[in-house]
Each structure stands twice: as C-alpha cells, then as structure tokens.
C-alpha cells in the first residue's frame, strides 16, 4: 500500500527551487550586463525574458495538463532541464558572446546591432526561463491532485515558500556566492541544486499514488457568465503583474537615490520586494477558502495596491530621513556596513511592503477564483502565464518608455491608475446588479481623481539629488539648488548649484563639478577632466582619431577638441539625460556640442567599439565609480583585453581611477587587470584622482610641450595654471616597472567580469571611507622612494607664482617649501603666509636655535626635519641645499652629538638623491638611535631598503628587512611605500 508523504515536504523542496530560481535572475543580470553594457538594461531584459519564458512555460502546462499522467514527475524533469542548462551556461555564454563581438557585430557595422544583441541575450536565458515557468503550475497542480483537500491553502503556501526561497537566494547570491565562487561557480551551484531537486522529486513521485486528472468532459460546463469571469480574472492577473513591475522599477530608482546604485543595494531592494509578496501569500494561506466573495476581494486588493503605491511616494521623504539617521548613527566599519545594509532592507520594506504584500495575495486568489469555479488544473498555468506576461509589459514599458516620459512619480501614478481601473473593471464585469455597477463606477472615479491629485504634488528634488548614502547629509536649500532633474532610462541625472560651482550627479553621486565664476578658484574635478585630455595628447600631439568613454560634464570632450590635429572625436555615453544635463555647463564645454568633429553616441562602450570597426589613436575612459553596479566591468581584464584591439599599434589608453573611497587592495585589482594587456603605463596624480596612461606596445613616449603651442589648448591649460610641460611632468607618480610589484603583492586577484571582486567589495570600501590616496602622496614623502626606484624624478618647480587665480597643487606646495626655508633662514614670521601653523613653528624654531641651541639639539633636529619635509619633495637640490649650508655653518651644529649630525647628513643625502650615502647614514642611525624613536626608525628602515634596492644591493636590503621590519610598529609596516619596497625585494632574484 502506498502512503502519501506530508505535503510540507513539497513546500520545503519548492523553497529550494525558489532559492535557485532567483539566483538565476541575479546571475543572468550579471552575465548579460557584460554583453548589453549596463545593469539597468540587463535587469530589464532578464526580467522580461525571465517572466516571458515563465509565461510561455505556464501556458504550455495549462494546455497539456490533462495529458500529463504524473505532474510531479514532469516537475522533476523540468528541474533537471534547468539544472543541466545552468551547468552549461558559462561555456555557452563565452562561446556565443565571443562570436558576437568578434564576427557578427563588426559585420553588422551598427545596423541592427541592438536587435541582434537583445535577440542573442534573450536566447541565452529563454529555454531555462520556459522550464522555470513550468515548475509552479506542475508542482501546484500535482499537489492538488495528490492533496485535493489542501486547495487554496496549498497554492498560497507554494507561492510563499517559493518566493521566500527566492528572497534568500537573491541575498545569498549577491552577498556571498558571487564574492566567493564568481559567476561561473554561482550558476553551477544553482544548477546542482536543481539537479538534486529533480532527483529528490523523482524518487518521491515514484512512490506517490498515481492520481489521474479530472477529465475535461466531467468538469462543470461554463456558461457565458463563467467565461466572462475567467476573462476578467485573466485580465486582472495580467494587469496586476504589469502594475507590480512598474512599481518595482520606480521603487528601485527611488531607493537608489537613498541607498546608492551598488549591486548590494539592488540585491537588498529585490529581496525586499520578493519577501513582501511571499509574506502576503503566507498570511492568506488559511483565509483564502473562507472568503465569501473572492472577486470583490481581488478588486479590493488591486485598489489597495494602488493606494499603498501612492502612499510609498508620500512617505518617501521620511524614508530618506530614516536612511540619513542610520548613516549618522553607525560607525564606518564592517559592523556599521551590516547595520546599514539591514537598514536598507528596512527602508525598502517601508516603501514596498504594503503594495507587494497585497500583490502576493492576488495570484493565489486569482487562481483559486477559477479553480473553485470548475475551470480545472489549467487555471493555474493560465493565471500564472497572464501574470508573467503582464510583468514583461510592465517592466519593458517602465524602463524604456515610462521612466523617461513620466519620471518616478508619474510612473507610480500610471501603475496606480492601472490597478484601480482594472479593479473597477473586474467588479463591474462580474457584478450582479446595475446599482452595484454604478456604485463601483463612482468609487472608481473618486479614486482616479485622487491619483491625479497625487501626480500633481511636488517631490523634494534637492533631497533626492543629495546622494545621502555617501556623506550622510542632505544639501541645504539655503545654499544649493537643482538646475536640472530628469529620470533617464538607466539613471536619474541632476545638475545642482552650490554657489557658483555647478555639479552633475548620477543617482545623487557627483560625477563632475565646474566653477562658473572665472574670478574664483577652479572646482576640484576640473584639472582631472582637462588633464585626461591633455596627458595623452602631450605624448601623442598629432592624434587624429579619439574616443572618450563617459561624457560627464563634457569638459574632457571639450578639451580634446582644442587640438587642431584632431579629425574625429567619438564620445560614448550610455545615459541620454547626461548629455541633456551637461548642456547647462556651457560655455565651458561648448565645443562638445558645436564642433563638427564631435560625435556623441548613446551606447554601451563595448558594443560601440565592436560595431564601429575603428582603431583609435587615443581612448579616454572616464566611467563612474567602480562601486556603482555594472561600472566595474569597465575596469576588468576582459574589458582591457577588448579595448586594446580598438587602439592602433602605438595608441594610448587613458584610464581615470579614483584613489578615494577604495582601499589599496581593491585598487590593485584594476592595475593588475590593466597590466595583463598593456606593456607599459604611467600613473599621474590629479588631486584625489589618478590618471593612468597606458600603451599596448611599450615604452610610453615622453611628454612634449607641443600642446602648449595649440592656442585653444594652451588657453584651457593656463586657465588651470598649467603653463609648461614641466607642470604636467610634476604630476607623475611612477611607471609600471615601479608600481606593478606593489599591486601584485596585495593578495588580491585582477578584477574580472566573471570574478567581480571590485563590484562585490567596492561598496563596502566606500562605506568604510577607505582610501588609497597615500599612493598619490608618495612623491610628497620625505624618503624619495619613487624617485630612486623609478629613476625619473619630475623636475621640481622653481617657480612659485602662476599666471591666474588657479594653480596646480604642486605649485602651491613649492611655495610652501620656499617659504619654510625662507622663514628658517630669516626668522621673518610675517612671510609665512602659505605655511601651516606646525610648519611655521618648526621653521621659526629652527631659526631661533641655529646659533643658540645649547642643550636643545634634539628639538633642533626635529624642527629641521619638519622643515625638510615641507621643502625637499618640492624644491630642486640646489634650492634646498641652502638650508644645509646654513645648518652646517651654525653654532648649533657644532654642539650636536654624532647621532644628531648623522641624522642631518641623512637628510642631506635624501636631498642630493644619493642612495649610497642614504644607506650608510640610515644603517648607522638604525644601530645607534635610542629606543622610543619609532617614527625615525620607520623612516630609517624605509630609506635603507630603498637605497639598497636603488644600488642593486639586494642582499643588504634583505638583511635590513630581516633585522628591522618585524620590530617596527604596525603603522610603519603598513606604509604603502614600505609595502612597495618590500614587494620589490620579494621579487628580486635570489642572492648568493
């Protein structure tokens, strides 16, 4: 005798099915954004095909349910098919996308490329999506056959368990699996889960009692009223799916402005949406069979959905306040990130929960409304299919039409109107009296009026543009205002004014800033944007064909067009609203819009290059920050492998990289990826940003002064204080030969599309306010590590004046150095205008003790070291030598002990860039400096290691390392310059 297993076993199995199913939705988005070029496009396509495939699968099951003898066995085969497709997905993806980029897109040449891309991407995920669509109706109908008494409760529980598993799957995939297993390992894990499920259900189905379907002929014959109800319910299922996905896309955009556009934020939002729907189904599980008027409930749920969707916009400002409060309450630590992420889930639930909770009840109730009226098992597939078809239409409309057309508020209103009108339609179509129909119509008109009134209300665009997730504060309306605001397809673009500084923001994050008042000092971003155009043209001044990835404010494009040699400039920007917003930066970017050589393309960079069929002299890449979802793929080894194919043999790549809000390990993943494909590169520092100029075939050409002979170019540069090629050279940090050992020693792998360590970990690094700005400051350190290892010390600037109000930071530092020595020599305190209080005090103290330091040798040496730190990195040897000439001629020097004199000799060896003397003095000081002088010990060790490396004495370097490094403080050991020299020592060949 065969006994039935508890139905709860199937609920548990279906939880695992949902877990794996939403891993697919998440992982397919990651894969397809590599092909389609933007996370928003990929997510939209995945939603559409995921839901569309499921609609097809559901429809197929509804057509053939009566012919399937064992529905649970059919479910097992569907799970097996899903698992096998997942196991093969990565290899198939590589094969087909490689064929697309290498053969098809170049052949199409831009004609029909988008259609081809979207078709191929759809075919990649459609088969598995169809099979996923069969699982719910097969499992549901199968359970109803074996457990007919369960009825609507089983449908609700299946919907709940599957959705709950899906919510967990999104979080597991986004926060753990991809980070530890990469994309291939994550999709393989999901595939193995499906195969295991298939085996488990197959074993259960074999021992379950065979229950035949109720013959269609024995079902109650539906009259005209019954058919009318079925049509109304299917229309309702379609409309509620469309409205739900309109809401989801608008909510994600709204919450992105508060939580940020990182992958982790998207995963949290998606999980919140699915979890809320699952809880709605769970709450309804025991109530569904008790309803007296299920159709009225269905209509009421749609109206409630519309009301709560409007409510979500109404409380949005309070949600932003909650996010702000959380960010001000937590520390910028791993624990704080966990709390902030959880609060992001809470914020998402505040916005989504009421509407999604109602949505979670509609599908089980719609299915129950038909099955309870004798439609049969096919009702499950029909309702599920209609609902998923609606999801496709809603997602496609919201992303590609509605967002740009109506914005988040208007799009929410459209979804609410759809829900209300369809709710009224269902009630009027199924009402039994004209009086009730009129009552419903009046209620509907009132609700429509209410939605229209809501749509006329104004949102606080300044708060929405503030990017509260970054700094934890809102812009002040007393000082800042919004000049432009538009919800685009991929992002919300705002242009804001802070006094005379104008900024363009993507989802609240500032991408560029420009000072509009020529009488005031330039904004911080301006040198970076101008130099991104200048550095490659200073190396290759006759460049004729250039591409610029990422439009921003348009200032880089504008500057590139200052070259009279340039024949064509292609600017590639994925968001059309960015181009519209940047028009407000005119006239500073006017050439970008008016020069006939300027061509702006709204396209993904990878697709553009593959279809354009051009090879460029220079490609400038200025994307957004790598913590933004999808952007890290423009910093990956796969991207660099592709982009070098579109450069001429002597072409140059310019890569912008942030040094702020990212730790050195993550920064190293970018340089390792770049270094795999480019023979040589040099890093330049522009404020808190880095600009990397790379060449496929090295070495890089030197900087020339020819750009200063181009009138428009020279004017743009002089406006920012760059007067000659020496000013550009002074920005140089070091080349590949010096820096690459540091990057490869961090223990981090290269950033990859398929192992996206940057995408996964950069959001946490941003939250923790970690920084790699120490790399940009290494040329400012007392010990000249880069100068000695690189062999190319930029000529320090002897000039201390600039032609305009703007001047490069290094000129300012040169002025500081000159003043420090001047005050030290003269004691003229009133000349210390540029010095910090500490620098001024050190210079005055050194002057005061020069000829009267009896018993104060230690303070004298310490103060002199402070002056040397302020001056030597920025002045040439001769300019700083006067300091040592004066010290050696002083009475104080004659009274110093041997250790103090050696310290001064060590400083002078640094100024002379004499590594042999540096080593000799540092090694003596390490042996003779008394304990308790940790800062000096760290600098002595660093200089001894650097000097030994520079002179090729690797054995001596290793001896110093082994004897002293372990004894240093953690702070000294963790210095980036210390890590650099230790990396070089580790890579050096063994010594005999």
CSV table of C-alpha atoms in Angstrom, one decimal, residues 12 125 152 211 283 323 355 402 518 684 829 841-842:
chain,number,residue,atom,x,y,z
A,12,UNK,CA,10.4,22.6,1.6
A,125,UNK,CA,18.2,32.6,-21.0
A,152,UNK,CA,-6.2,27.4,-1.9
A,211,UNK,CA,-3.8,10.3,-9.4
A,283,UNK,CA,-0.8,35.5,5.5
A,323,UNK,CA,18.4,56.4,5.8
A,355,UNK,CA,1.9,47.1,-2.0
A,402,UNK,CA,7.6,55.3,-18.8
A,518,UNK,CA,36.2,82.9,-13.6
A,684,UNK,CA,49.7,60.7,-12.7
A,829,UNK,CA,57.3,85.2,10.6
A,841,UNK,CA,56.5,76.9,14.2
A,842,UNK,CA,59.1,74.4,13.0
